XYZ file of C-alpha atoms in Angstrom:
354
model
C 107.353 -68.054 8.742
C 103.592 -69.299 6.983
C 100.894 -66.821 8.783
C 97.852 -68.441 10.051
C 95.579 -68.246 6.459
C 98.472 -70.055 4.857
C 98.549 -72.898 7.875
C 97.976 -76.505 6.523
C 94.589 -78.296 8.620
C 94.113 -81.072 9.206
C 91.106 -82.860 11.086
C 90.224 -85.330 13.759
C 87.015 -87.052 14.335
C 86.169 -89.326 17.057
C 82.275 -90.749 16.798
C 80.190 -91.813 19.705
C 77.466 -93.796 18.591
C 73.922 -95.183 20.598
C 72.322 -98.430 18.829
C 68.931 -100.059 20.467
C 69.670 -103.176 20.912
C 67.066 -106.233 19.752
C 65.239 -107.782 22.294
C 61.985 -107.885 23.356
C 62.145 -106.289 27.144
C 63.772 -103.651 28.058
C 67.407 -103.460 29.859
C 66.245 -103.717 34.014
C 62.476 -105.247 33.352
C 60.158 -107.336 32.112
C 58.241 -104.440 29.981
C 58.454 -104.876 25.758
C 61.449 -103.205 24.270
C 58.640 -102.295 21.043
C 57.652 -99.159 21.843
C 57.216 -97.651 18.423
C 53.771 -98.061 18.077
C 52.516 -97.725 21.147
C 50.097 -95.198 22.612
C 52.479 -93.261 24.839
C 53.019 -94.028 28.199
C 51.647 -98.045 28.192
C 55.248 -99.848 27.373
C 55.903 -98.397 32.251
C 55.927 -100.273 34.636
C 57.338 -98.824 38.520
C 61.504 -99.468 37.728
C 61.877 -97.567 33.936
C 59.567 -95.074 36.100
C 61.694 -94.745 38.124
C 59.299 -95.248 41.350
C 60.634 -95.538 44.648
C 61.783 -98.497 45.653
C 61.923 -100.478 42.503
C 64.207 -102.601 41.777
C 66.330 -103.716 38.489
C 67.103 -107.087 37.172
C 69.379 -107.014 34.357
C 68.670 -108.119 30.540
C 71.058 -111.078 30.331
C 70.213 -111.335 26.529
C 71.076 -107.935 25.624
C 74.307 -108.131 27.619
C 75.444 -111.405 25.440
C 74.379 -108.876 22.236
C 76.499 -106.216 23.393
C 79.661 -108.759 23.731
C 78.010 -110.130 19.915
C 79.237 -106.362 19.306
C 82.043 -105.971 20.774
C 83.444 -109.526 19.124
C 82.211 -108.169 15.956
C 84.060 -105.324 16.211
C 87.523 -107.251 17.719
C 87.500 -105.886 21.229
C 88.827 -107.831 24.584
C 85.692 -108.613 26.400
C 87.329 -108.494 30.350
C 86.725 -110.892 32.977
C 85.324 -108.611 34.785
C 82.803 -105.319 34.134
C 80.542 -103.347 36.510
C 77.549 -100.902 36.131
C 77.675 -97.770 37.341
C 75.231 -94.424 37.834
C 75.836 -91.777 35.042
C 73.607 -89.134 37.751
C 72.105 -85.815 35.769
C 68.539 -83.505 35.488
C 66.360 -84.202 32.526
C 62.687 -84.495 31.584
C 62.950 -88.240 30.184
C 64.783 -89.716 32.253
C 62.470 -90.227 35.299
C 65.165 -92.138 37.694
C 67.416 -88.796 37.872
C 70.453 -90.699 36.939
C 70.697 -94.070 33.747
C 72.418 -96.727 34.624
C 75.123 -97.548 32.814
C 79.225 -98.562 32.386
C 82.192 -95.743 33.011
C 85.193 -96.996 34.139
C 84.773 -100.628 33.808
C 83.394 -100.963 30.270
C 81.939 -104.762 29.108
C 84.623 -104.146 25.894
C 86.949 -102.428 24.896
C 90.334 -102.562 22.519
C 88.814 -102.316 19.902
C 88.678 -101.889 15.722
C 86.550 -101.755 12.617
C 88.313 -101.785 9.262
C 85.958 -100.402 6.401
C 86.866 -98.862 3.105
C 86.572 -95.561 2.193
C 87.659 -93.280 -0.585
C 88.346 -96.498 -3.096
C 90.898 -97.643 0.950
C 90.773 -100.216 3.624
C 90.639 -97.788 6.586
C 91.182 -99.168 10.615
C 90.460 -97.288 13.756
C 90.293 -97.611 16.815
C 87.144 -99.178 19.454
C 88.230 -97.489 22.919
C 85.426 -99.320 24.155
C 81.642 -100.592 23.502
C 79.774 -100.440 27.021
C 76.133 -101.229 27.500
C 73.740 -98.952 29.371
C 70.093 -98.082 29.371
C 67.959 -95.778 26.953
C 65.790 -92.275 27.939
C 62.440 -91.055 27.757
C 61.660 -89.068 24.761
C 60.816 -85.540 24.893
C 57.941 -84.047 22.754
C 57.411 -80.513 22.128
C 53.987 -78.829 20.981
C 52.244 -76.148 20.592
C 48.793 -76.741 22.204
C 45.554 -75.362 21.090
C 45.740 -72.253 23.143
C 48.909 -71.118 20.913
C 51.321 -72.155 24.776
C 54.616 -74.051 23.164
C 54.027 -77.113 25.538
C 56.671 -80.635 25.969
C 55.479 -83.643 26.553
C 56.943 -87.613 28.304
C 56.637 -90.935 26.759
C 58.448 -92.607 28.817
C 58.060 -96.361 26.964
C 61.804 -95.339 25.851
C 62.721 -94.792 28.829
C 64.646 -98.664 30.060
C 65.247 -99.999 26.093
C 68.408 -101.933 26.099
C 71.019 -99.116 24.539
C 75.151 -100.099 23.502
C 77.270 -96.997 23.127
C 80.283 -97.362 20.716
C 82.873 -94.975 20.987
C 85.708 -95.037 18.250
C 88.892 -93.568 18.890
C 89.711 -90.359 16.992
C 90.643 -91.530 14.324
C 89.479 -90.261 12.009
C 90.466 -87.637 9.417
C 87.595 -86.337 7.354
C 83.740 -86.114 7.145
C 83.567 -88.268 4.249
C 85.760 -91.269 6.534
C 82.897 -90.657 9.070
C 80.417 -91.567 7.153
C 82.085 -94.705 5.055
C 82.701 -95.900 9.194
C 79.006 -95.012 10.407
C 77.616 -97.241 6.998
C 80.572 -100.358 8.398
C 79.480 -100.203 11.754
C 75.583 -100.110 10.857
C 75.977 -103.226 7.784
C 77.816 -104.937 11.083
C 75.168 -104.707 13.830
C 72.677 -105.858 10.987
C 74.297 -108.670 10.364
C 74.864 -109.886 13.313
C 71.297 -108.701 14.470
C 72.040 -106.724 17.498
C 70.557 -103.624 15.669
C 67.961 -102.776 13.424
C 70.035 -99.249 12.960
C 67.059 -97.424 11.701
C 67.987 -93.782 12.265
C 65.529 -92.723 11.429
C 63.266 -94.426 14.301
C 65.582 -92.983 16.749
C 67.289 -96.845 17.168
C 71.016 -95.620 15.882
C 72.728 -92.707 16.916
C 75.603 -90.443 16.494
C 77.642 -87.657 18.352
C 80.720 -86.755 16.693
C 83.215 -85.279 18.589
C 85.741 -83.249 16.492
C 88.267 -80.868 16.985
C 91.093 -78.990 14.417
C 95.154 -78.445 14.505
C 97.813 -77.598 12.239
C 99.631 -80.202 10.463
C 102.180 -78.695 12.622
C 101.681 -78.699 15.650
C 102.204 -74.992 15.938
C 98.024 -74.595 16.992
C 95.469 -77.350 18.346
C 92.110 -75.955 18.605
C 89.682 -78.131 21.394
C 87.613 -80.977 20.722
C 83.733 -79.334 19.882
C 80.640 -82.459 19.915
C 77.940 -82.342 17.625
C 74.383 -83.439 18.252
C 71.092 -84.001 16.783
C 72.815 -85.772 13.529
C 69.964 -88.350 12.026
C 71.224 -89.745 9.281
C 74.551 -90.346 6.813
C 73.970 -87.670 5.087
C 73.489 -85.186 8.084
C 76.272 -86.773 10.095
C 78.687 -85.686 6.907
C 77.353 -81.866 6.187
C 78.036 -81.457 9.601
C 81.046 -82.313 9.965
C 81.841 -80.317 7.115
C 80.127 -77.335 8.094
C 82.295 -77.421 11.744
C 85.631 -78.799 9.848
C 85.436 -75.226 7.683
C 84.577 -72.614 10.516
C 86.969 -74.226 13.189
C 89.245 -73.708 10.641
C 87.977 -69.708 9.738
C 88.342 -69.508 13.651
C 92.177 -70.465 13.585
C 92.987 -69.152 10.523
C 92.330 -65.620 12.153
C 93.509 -65.799 15.392
C 90.494 -66.981 17.170
C 90.432 -69.532 19.776
C 87.291 -72.714 19.586
C 86.665 -73.026 22.978
C 84.673 -76.612 24.065
C 81.502 -77.301 23.631
C 78.328 -79.008 22.272
C 76.978 -77.959 19.990
C 73.325 -79.548 17.772
C 73.677 -79.276 14.283
C 69.906 -77.593 12.581
C 69.358 -79.439 9.188
C 66.685 -76.396 7.428
C 69.743 -74.320 8.235
C 73.064 -76.390 7.773
C 74.862 -75.028 10.609
C 75.696 -75.801 13.505
C 74.462 -73.666 16.613
C 76.313 -73.433 20.345
C 73.849 -75.852 23.043
C 76.231 -75.339 26.377
C 79.579 -76.119 27.394
C 81.301 -79.609 27.151
C 80.475 -81.459 30.125
C 83.039 -83.767 31.985
C 83.090 -86.831 33.431
C 83.011 -85.663 37.133
C 80.103 -83.851 36.215
C 78.233 -87.195 35.605
C 79.105 -87.756 39.506
C 79.323 -91.904 38.169
C 79.612 -94.599 41.354
C 78.752 -98.011 41.146
C 74.845 -99.433 40.929
C 74.494 -100.418 44.305
C 71.419 -102.233 42.795
C 73.009 -105.412 40.684
C 76.142 -107.296 41.147
C 79.257 -106.668 38.885
C 79.401 -108.534 35.652
C 82.256 -111.696 35.732
C 82.654 -113.418 32.161
C 84.831 -116.115 31.619
C 86.623 -117.702 28.496
C 84.130 -120.271 27.818
C 81.137 -118.007 27.793
C 82.968 -115.488 25.324
C 83.856 -118.716 22.810
C 80.790 -120.008 23.459
C 79.058 -116.435 21.710
C 81.629 -116.225 19.686
C 80.911 -118.924 17.441
C 77.503 -117.012 17.046
C 79.550 -114.500 14.363
C 77.939 -114.710 10.906
C 80.410 -114.333 8.490
C 80.840 -110.322 8.836
C 80.321 -107.633 5.679
C 83.889 -106.731 4.977
C 84.615 -110.323 4.383
C 81.886 -111.410 2.585
C 82.658 -108.497 -0.168
C 86.146 -109.790 -0.443
C 84.979 -113.722 -0.727
C 81.987 -112.675 -3.008
C 85.037 -111.153 -5.298
C 87.153 -113.873 -5.305
C 84.687 -116.891 -5.404
C 82.538 -115.203 -7.741
C 85.010 -113.298 -10.269
C 82.727 -110.061 -9.010
C 84.180 -106.310 -8.824
C 84.552 -104.795 -5.842
C 81.363 -102.483 -7.203
C 78.771 -105.497 -7.455
C 80.813 -106.812 -4.263
C 79.612 -104.198 -2.239
C 76.381 -103.347 -3.979
C 75.433 -106.836 -3.191
C 77.016 -107.157 0.833
C 75.032 -103.889 1.790
C 72.312 -106.473 3.225
C 72.347 -110.132 4.780
C 69.583 -110.602 2.884
C 70.015 -109.780 -0.203
C 73.620 -111.735 -0.269
C 72.375 -114.416 1.190
C 69.385 -114.462 -1.524
C 72.868 -113.998 -4.302
C 73.784 -117.531 -3.027
C 70.614 -119.240 -3.189
C 70.895 -118.387 -6.519
C 74.190 -118.773 -7.150
C 73.986 -121.999 -5.628
C 70.191 -123.542 -7.159
C 71.937 -122.555 -10.893
C 74.797 -124.534 -10.804
C 72.323 -127.556 -9.829
C 70.842 -126.902 -12.729
C 74.502 -126.082 -14.598
C 75.290 -130.072 -13.270
C 71.929 -132.136 -13.797
C 71.892 -130.577 -17.386
C 75.688 -132.485 -17.267
């Protein structure tokens, strides 16, 4: 019988991605969603400030972009969904709750195909649901040396999608490639800018370690504070090894939330992992449920462009490119469009010479 140190382990990873939607106004009010360069607390109103008596109104464009994302990820669009209140207290959440979705989301049961390690992989998508972003906390040191935290609520209420993946990923490299492919799709369909450095595309990772023979199963750990593809890969690689070391030495991995410290290259414990009941979800009383008929879904589906993986395959077949060349040319939609236009012009010139 193998000892603990000889046991073969495998890593199980599931990603939760938050992506801001490219709409002109916020999710439940008419304030501008373009907050990046605005002075603090200038794109706000009674609704996104959470003032008593203010009533939200759903942004239809955001709902449509969320559905478009779901269709691009091969999701099913249920005929009925609702909005829920997710209750928790934090300084950047002025209402004391976030309008989100819980048991009846907008998009369910999809998958994402992506290339990793020279192969096409498929990872399940549990759900894509709509919610609102929080404000931002800015931590500073005042002139008198006292540490202070400032709240900017310009981002509060900006439309946000949460894309919850199944735990189908088995390595940090796969997780990185999954995120790159997902970001490409969101940019191709113009649902999100995908800018991680600006916070428009944010990722939390759930990672656990288990023995291949099933004799040891570690608890799920959530990792936060990763703001680049490289950071996601490094954080997962560190956490993968940390958990294997703990289990190999007969220890126990607690279920918790850990933060990635980029400068030190480590994860650190932040708090115990919350459960759904901790948020006291209940249906949002100020917004009606959403009914979606098949005609609406069909109409939105016609707006889907040719997606990156299909375009790569076509470039290889139609233009005789290598897989690496096709991947490079289709990484950004604008580059792929330019390449096709240039090829078309060249073909027209050749025909004219003939």
